[in-house]
CSV table of C-alpha atoms in Angstrom, one decimal:
chain,number,residue,atom,x,y,z
M,1,MET,CA,-6.1,234.9,185.2
M,2,LYS,CA,-2.6,235.7,186.5
M,3,SER,CA,-1.0,233.5,189.2
M,4,ALA,CA,-1.0,236.3,191.7
M,5,ASN,CA,-4.7,236.9,191.3
M,6,ARG,CA,-5.5,233.2,191.7
M,7,ILE,CA,-3.5,233.1,194.9
M,8,VAL,CA,-5.4,236.2,196.3
M,9,LEU,CA,-8.8,234.8,195.4
M,10,LYS,CA,-8.1,231.4,196.8
M,11,SER,CA,-6.8,232.9,200.0
M,12,LYS,CA,-10.0,235.0,200.3
M,13,ALA,CA,-12.1,231.9,199.6
M,14,ALA,CA,-10.2,229.9,202.3
M,15,ASN,CA,-10.6,232.7,204.9
M,16,LEU,CA,-14.4,232.9,204.2
M,17,ALA,CA,-14.8,229.2,204.4
M,18,ASP,CA,-12.9,229.1,207.8
M,19,THR,CA,-15.2,231.9,209.0
M,20,LEU,CA,-18.3,230.0,208.2
M,21,ARG,CA,-17.0,226.8,209.7
M,22,ASP,CA,-16.2,228.8,212.9
M,23,ASP,CA,-19.7,230.2,212.8
M,24,LEU,CA,-21.1,226.7,212.6
M,25,ARG,CA,-18.7,225.5,215.4
M,26,LEU,CA,-17.0,222.9,213.2
M,27,PHE,CA,-13.6,221.6,213.9
M,28,ASN,CA,-11.3,221.1,210.9
M,29,ASP,CA,-11.8,217.3,211.0
M,30,MET,CA,-15.6,217.5,211.1
M,31,PRO,CA,-17.8,217.3,208.0
M,32,ILE,CA,-20.2,220.2,207.3
M,33,SER,CA,-23.9,219.5,207.7
M,34,ILE,CA,-25.5,221.2,204.7
M,35,HIS,CA,-29.0,221.3,206.4
M,36,ASN,CA,-27.6,222.8,209.6
M,37,ALA,CA,-25.7,225.4,207.6
M,38,LEU,CA,-28.8,226.4,205.6
M,39,ARG,CA,-30.9,226.7,208.8
M,40,THR,CA,-28.3,228.6,210.7
M,41,LYS,CA,-27.8,231.1,207.9
M,42,HIS,CA,-31.6,231.3,207.2
M,43,VAL,CA,-31.3,230.1,203.6
M,44,GLN,CA,-34.4,228.6,202.0
M,45,ALA,CA,-33.4,225.6,200.0
M,46,LEU,CA,-35.2,223.4,197.6
M,47,PHE,CA,-33.6,220.0,196.6
M,48,GLN,CA,-35.2,218.5,193.5
M,49,PRO,CA,-34.3,216.8,190.2
M,50,MET,CA,-33.6,219.3,187.4
M,51,SER,CA,-32.1,219.1,183.9
M,52,ASP,CA,-28.6,217.5,183.7
M,53,ASN,CA,-27.0,220.7,182.4
M,54,ILE,CA,-27.5,222.6,185.7
M,55,SER,CA,-26.2,222.0,189.2
M,56,GLY,CA,-28.3,224.6,191.1
M,57,MET,CA,-29.4,228.1,191.4
M,58,ALA,CA,-29.5,230.9,194.0
M,59,ILE,CA,-31.4,234.1,194.4
M,60,ARG,CA,-31.1,236.9,197.0
M,61,VAL,CA,-33.5,239.8,197.4
M,62,THR,CA,-34.0,242.5,199.9
M,63,ASN,CA,-37.3,243.1,201.6
M,64,GLN,CA,-38.9,246.4,202.7
M,65,HIS,CA,-37.1,246.2,206.0
M,66,GLY,CA,-33.7,246.0,204.3
M,67,GLU,CA,-33.3,242.3,205.2
M,68,ASN,CA,-31.8,239.8,202.7
M,69,LEU,CA,-33.9,236.9,201.8
M,70,SER,CA,-31.9,234.0,200.4
M,71,PHE,CA,-33.1,231.1,198.3
M,72,MET,CA,-31.3,228.1,196.8
M,73,MET,CA,-32.1,225.2,194.5
M,74,VAL,CA,-29.9,222.1,194.2
M,75,ASN,CA,-30.2,219.5,191.5
M,76,THR,CA,-30.7,216.0,193.0
M,77,ALA,CA,-30.3,214.4,189.6
M,78,LYS,CA,-26.6,214.9,190.3
M,79,ALA,CA,-24.6,212.6,192.6
M,80,LEU,CA,-24.9,213.4,196.4
M,81,GLY,CA,-21.3,214.5,196.6
M,82,HIS,CA,-21.9,217.0,193.8
M,83,GLN,CA,-25.1,218.2,195.5
M,84,ARG,CA,-23.1,219.0,198.7
M,85,PHE,CA,-20.5,220.9,196.7
M,86,THR,CA,-23.2,222.8,194.9
M,87,ALA,CA,-24.9,223.8,198.1
M,88,CYS,CA,-21.6,225.1,199.5
M,89,HIS,CA,-20.9,227.0,196.2
M,90,GLU,CA,-24.3,228.7,196.4
M,91,LEU,CA,-23.7,229.7,200.0
M,92,TYR,CA,-20.8,231.8,198.8
M,93,HIS,CA,-23.1,233.7,196.4
M,94,LEU,CA,-25.8,234.2,199.1
M,95,LEU,CA,-23.6,235.0,202.1
M,96,TYR,CA,-20.6,236.8,200.8
M,97,GLN,CA,-20.9,238.1,197.2
M,98,GLU,CA,-21.7,241.8,197.1
M,99,ASP,CA,-24.4,243.0,194.7
M,100,PHE,CA,-25.6,239.5,194.1
M,101,SER,CA,-29.1,238.8,192.9
M,102,PHE,CA,-29.5,235.6,190.8
M,103,VAL,CA,-27.5,232.8,189.3
M,104,ASN,CA,-28.5,229.6,187.5
M,105,GLU,CA,-25.4,227.5,186.8
M,106,ARG,CA,-23.1,224.5,186.7
M,107,THR,CA,-20.7,224.3,189.5
M,108,ALA,CA,-17.2,222.8,190.0
M,109,LEU,CA,-15.8,224.3,186.8
M,110,PHE,CA,-13.2,226.5,188.5
M,111,ASP,CA,-13.5,229.0,185.7
M,112,GLU,CA,-10.7,231.5,185.9
M,113,LYS,CA,-12.5,233.8,183.5
M,114,ASN,CA,-15.3,234.4,186.0
M,115,LYS,CA,-14.0,235.8,189.3
M,116,GLN,CA,-17.1,235.2,191.4
M,117,GLU,CA,-17.6,231.6,190.1
M,118,TYR,CA,-13.9,230.9,190.7
M,119,LEU,CA,-14.3,232.2,194.3
M,120,ALA,CA,-17.5,230.2,194.8
M,121,ASP,CA,-15.9,227.0,193.7
M,122,TRP,CA,-12.8,227.4,195.9
M,123,PHE,CA,-15.0,228.5,198.8
M,124,ALA,CA,-17.0,225.3,198.4
M,125,SER,CA,-13.9,223.1,198.2
M,126,TYR,CA,-12.3,224.7,201.4
M,127,LEU,CA,-15.6,224.5,203.2
M,128,LEU,CA,-16.0,220.8,202.4
M,129,LEU,CA,-12.3,219.9,202.8
M,130,PRO,CA,-10.4,222.3,205.1
M,131,LYS,CA,-6.6,222.0,204.8
M,132,GLY,CA,-6.2,221.3,208.5
M,133,GLY,CA,-8.7,218.4,208.3
M,134,LEU,CA,-6.9,216.9,205.4
M,135,GLU,CA,-3.6,217.1,207.2
M,136,ARG,CA,-5.1,215.3,210.2
M,137,SER,CA,-6.7,212.7,208.0
M,138,VAL,CA,-3.7,211.7,205.8
M,139,PRO,CA,-0.9,209.8,207.6
M,140,LEU,CA,2.4,211.6,207.7
M,141,GLU,CA,4.1,209.0,205.6
M,142,GLU,CA,1.5,209.6,202.8
M,143,GLN,CA,1.8,213.4,202.8
M,144,HIS,CA,4.0,213.7,199.8
M,145,LYS,CA,3.4,213.7,196.0
M,146,ASN,CA,1.5,210.6,195.0
M,147,GLY,CA,2.0,209.1,198.4
M,148,ILE,CA,-1.6,208.8,199.4
M,149,THR,CA,-3.3,205.4,199.2
M,150,LEU,CA,-6.7,204.4,197.9
M,151,GLY,CA,-7.7,203.4,201.4
M,152,THR,CA,-7.0,206.8,202.8
M,153,LEU,CA,-8.8,208.5,199.9
M,154,LEU,CA,-11.9,206.5,200.7
M,155,GLN,CA,-11.8,207.2,204.4
M,156,ILE,CA,-11.6,211.0,203.7
M,157,GLU,CA,-14.4,210.9,201.1
M,158,GLN,CA,-16.7,209.1,203.6
M,159,ARG,CA,-15.7,211.3,206.6
M,160,PHE,CA,-16.2,214.6,204.8
M,161,ARG,CA,-18.9,213.3,202.4
M,162,CYS,CA,-17.4,214.7,199.3
M,163,SER,CA,-17.0,213.5,195.7
M,164,ARG,CA,-13.8,211.7,194.6
M,165,ALA,CA,-13.3,214.4,191.9
M,166,MET,CA,-13.4,217.2,194.5
M,167,LEU,CA,-11.0,215.4,196.9
M,168,LEU,CA,-8.5,214.7,194.1
M,169,TYR,CA,-8.7,218.4,193.0
M,170,ARG,CA,-7.9,219.5,196.6
M,171,LEU,CA,-5.0,217.1,197.0
M,172,LYS,CA,-3.5,218.1,193.6
M,173,ASP,CA,-3.7,221.8,194.7
M,174,MET,CA,-1.9,220.9,197.9
M,175,GLY,CA,0.9,219.2,196.0
M,176,TRP,CA,0.1,215.7,197.2
M,177,LEU,CA,-0.9,214.5,193.7
M,178,ASP,CA,0.4,215.3,190.3
M,179,GLU,CA,-1.5,214.8,187.0
M,180,ASN,CA,-0.7,211.1,186.8
M,181,GLY,CA,-1.7,210.5,190.4
M,182,TYR,CA,-4.9,212.4,189.8
M,183,GLU,CA,-5.8,210.3,186.8
M,184,ASN,CA,-4.9,207.0,188.6
M,185,PHE,CA,-7.5,207.6,191.3
M,186,SER,CA,-10.2,209.1,189.1
M,187,HIS,CA,-11.5,205.9,187.6
M,188,GLU,CA,-13.8,203.1,188.8
M,189,VAL,CA,-14.9,205.2,191.9
M,190,ILE,CA,-18.0,203.2,192.7
M,191,ARG,CA,-16.3,199.8,192.2
M,192,THR,CA,-13.4,200.8,194.5
M,193,ALA,CA,-15.8,202.0,197.2
M,194,LYS,CA,-17.7,198.8,197.1
M,195,SER,CA,-14.6,196.7,197.2
M,196,HIS,CA,-13.5,198.4,200.4
M,197,GLY,CA,-16.9,197.9,202.0
M,198,TYR,CA,-18.4,201.4,201.7
M,199,THR,CA,-21.8,202.4,200.5
M,200,THR,CA,-22.0,204.2,197.2
M,201,GLU,CA,-24.6,206.9,197.9
M,202,LEU,CA,-22.0,209.7,197.6
M,203,TYR,CA,-21.3,208.8,194.0
M,204,GLU,CA,-25.0,208.4,192.9
M,205,LYS,CA,-27.9,210.7,192.3
M,206,THR,CA,-30.6,210.8,194.9
M,207,GLY,CA,-33.5,212.2,193.0
M,208,LYS,CA,-35.1,213.4,196.2
M,209,GLU,CA,-37.5,216.3,196.6
M,210,GLU,CA,-37.3,218.2,199.9
M,211,PHE,CA,-37.0,221.7,201.1
M,212,VAL,CA,-35.3,223.2,204.1
M,213,GLY,CA,-36.6,226.3,205.9
M,214,ASP,CA,-39.9,228.3,205.7
M,215,TYR,CA,-39.7,228.4,201.9
M,216,ASN,CA,-43.4,228.8,201.4
M,217,ILE,CA,-43.6,231.7,203.8
M,218,LYS,CA,-40.8,233.5,202.1
M,219,ALA,CA,-42.3,232.9,198.7
M,220,ARG,CA,-45.6,234.5,199.9
M,221,GLN,CA,-43.7,237.5,201.2
M,222,LEU,CA,-42.0,238.0,197.8
M,223,PHE,CA,-45.5,237.9,196.2
M,224,GLU,CA,-47.1,240.3,198.6
M,225,GLN,CA,-44.2,242.7,198.2
M,226,GLY,CA,-44.7,242.6,194.4
M,227,ARG,CA,-41.2,241.2,193.8
M,228,ILE,CA,-42.5,238.2,191.9
M,229,SER,CA,-45.6,237.7,189.8
M,230,GLN,CA,-48.6,235.5,190.8
M,231,SER,CA,-47.6,232.9,188.2
M,232,ARG,CA,-44.1,232.8,189.6
M,233,TYR,CA,-45.5,232.5,193.1
M,234,TYR,CA,-47.6,229.5,192.0
M,235,GLN,CA,-44.6,228.0,190.3
M,236,LEU,CA,-42.4,228.3,193.4
M,237,LEU,CA,-45.1,226.6,195.5
M,238,GLU,CA,-45.5,223.8,192.8
M,239,ASP,CA,-41.8,223.2,193.2
M,240,ILE,CA,-42.4,222.0,196.7
M,241,GLY,CA,-45.5,220.1,195.9
M,242,ILE,CA,-48.2,222.7,196.6
M,243,ASP,CA,-50.6,223.2,193.7
M,244,LEU,CA,-52.2,226.4,195.0
M,245,LYS,CA,-53.5,227.4,191.5
M,246,THR,CA,-55.7,224.3,191.2
M,247,GLU,CA,-57.0,224.6,194.7
M,248,ILE,CA,-58.0,228.3,194.1
M,249,GLU,CA,-59.8,227.4,190.9
M,250,GLU,CA,-61.7,224.6,192.7
M,251,ASP,CA,-62.5,226.6,195.9
M,252,GLY,CA,-63.0,230.0,194.2
M,253,GLU,CA,-60.9,231.8,196.9
M,254,ILE,CA,-57.4,232.4,198.0
């Protein structure tokens, strides 16, 4: 991808991220609440462990009234910081990508060969770590190449609830880290957090299972509209702990 195209796409991603933060009434120095964003934008989200080669998935369909129904799954077998990035990434697909229907993917690859994935990754990075928030969080004397300290990095990670990798990527893009600076801070993340008195939940997988929104109701709507098969409907319910197929077989009714 040419440099000019990268600049245009990153600018678009930043503008969309700013728009969403405005919609959510977030100041630049405030972390985004993923659950609040999902509820506000009427996205049905399922958080559960999945295979290690996937970060999450998203699907958007249109009902008979022309309304978009948005679904998201996030892999909780990944670290919490990565889960938050994935949710923000999927929000780009669901809220802003035209002609979007389905994606099952790994995130945070910043793949320049795929325009929409590149946009989604940068959207997520700006949504989690807005430039204004970073500028307010980093002391002026540290706002130069390789000037940032480990203590400041940890404060920002904890405030914005992001992964070390994502924060370093943003700082490198802003010119505050070069390749050597990036590498210096990318090791022993959990140990350094512990040594500074922070919890390590951001850097560890949660393995939780939960859903946000009226997921079961939306799944039923898709089934009744003929957009998904009965077996797929059962599978969606099983994903949130409802074994409807077994109950129907035992009761003899639906």
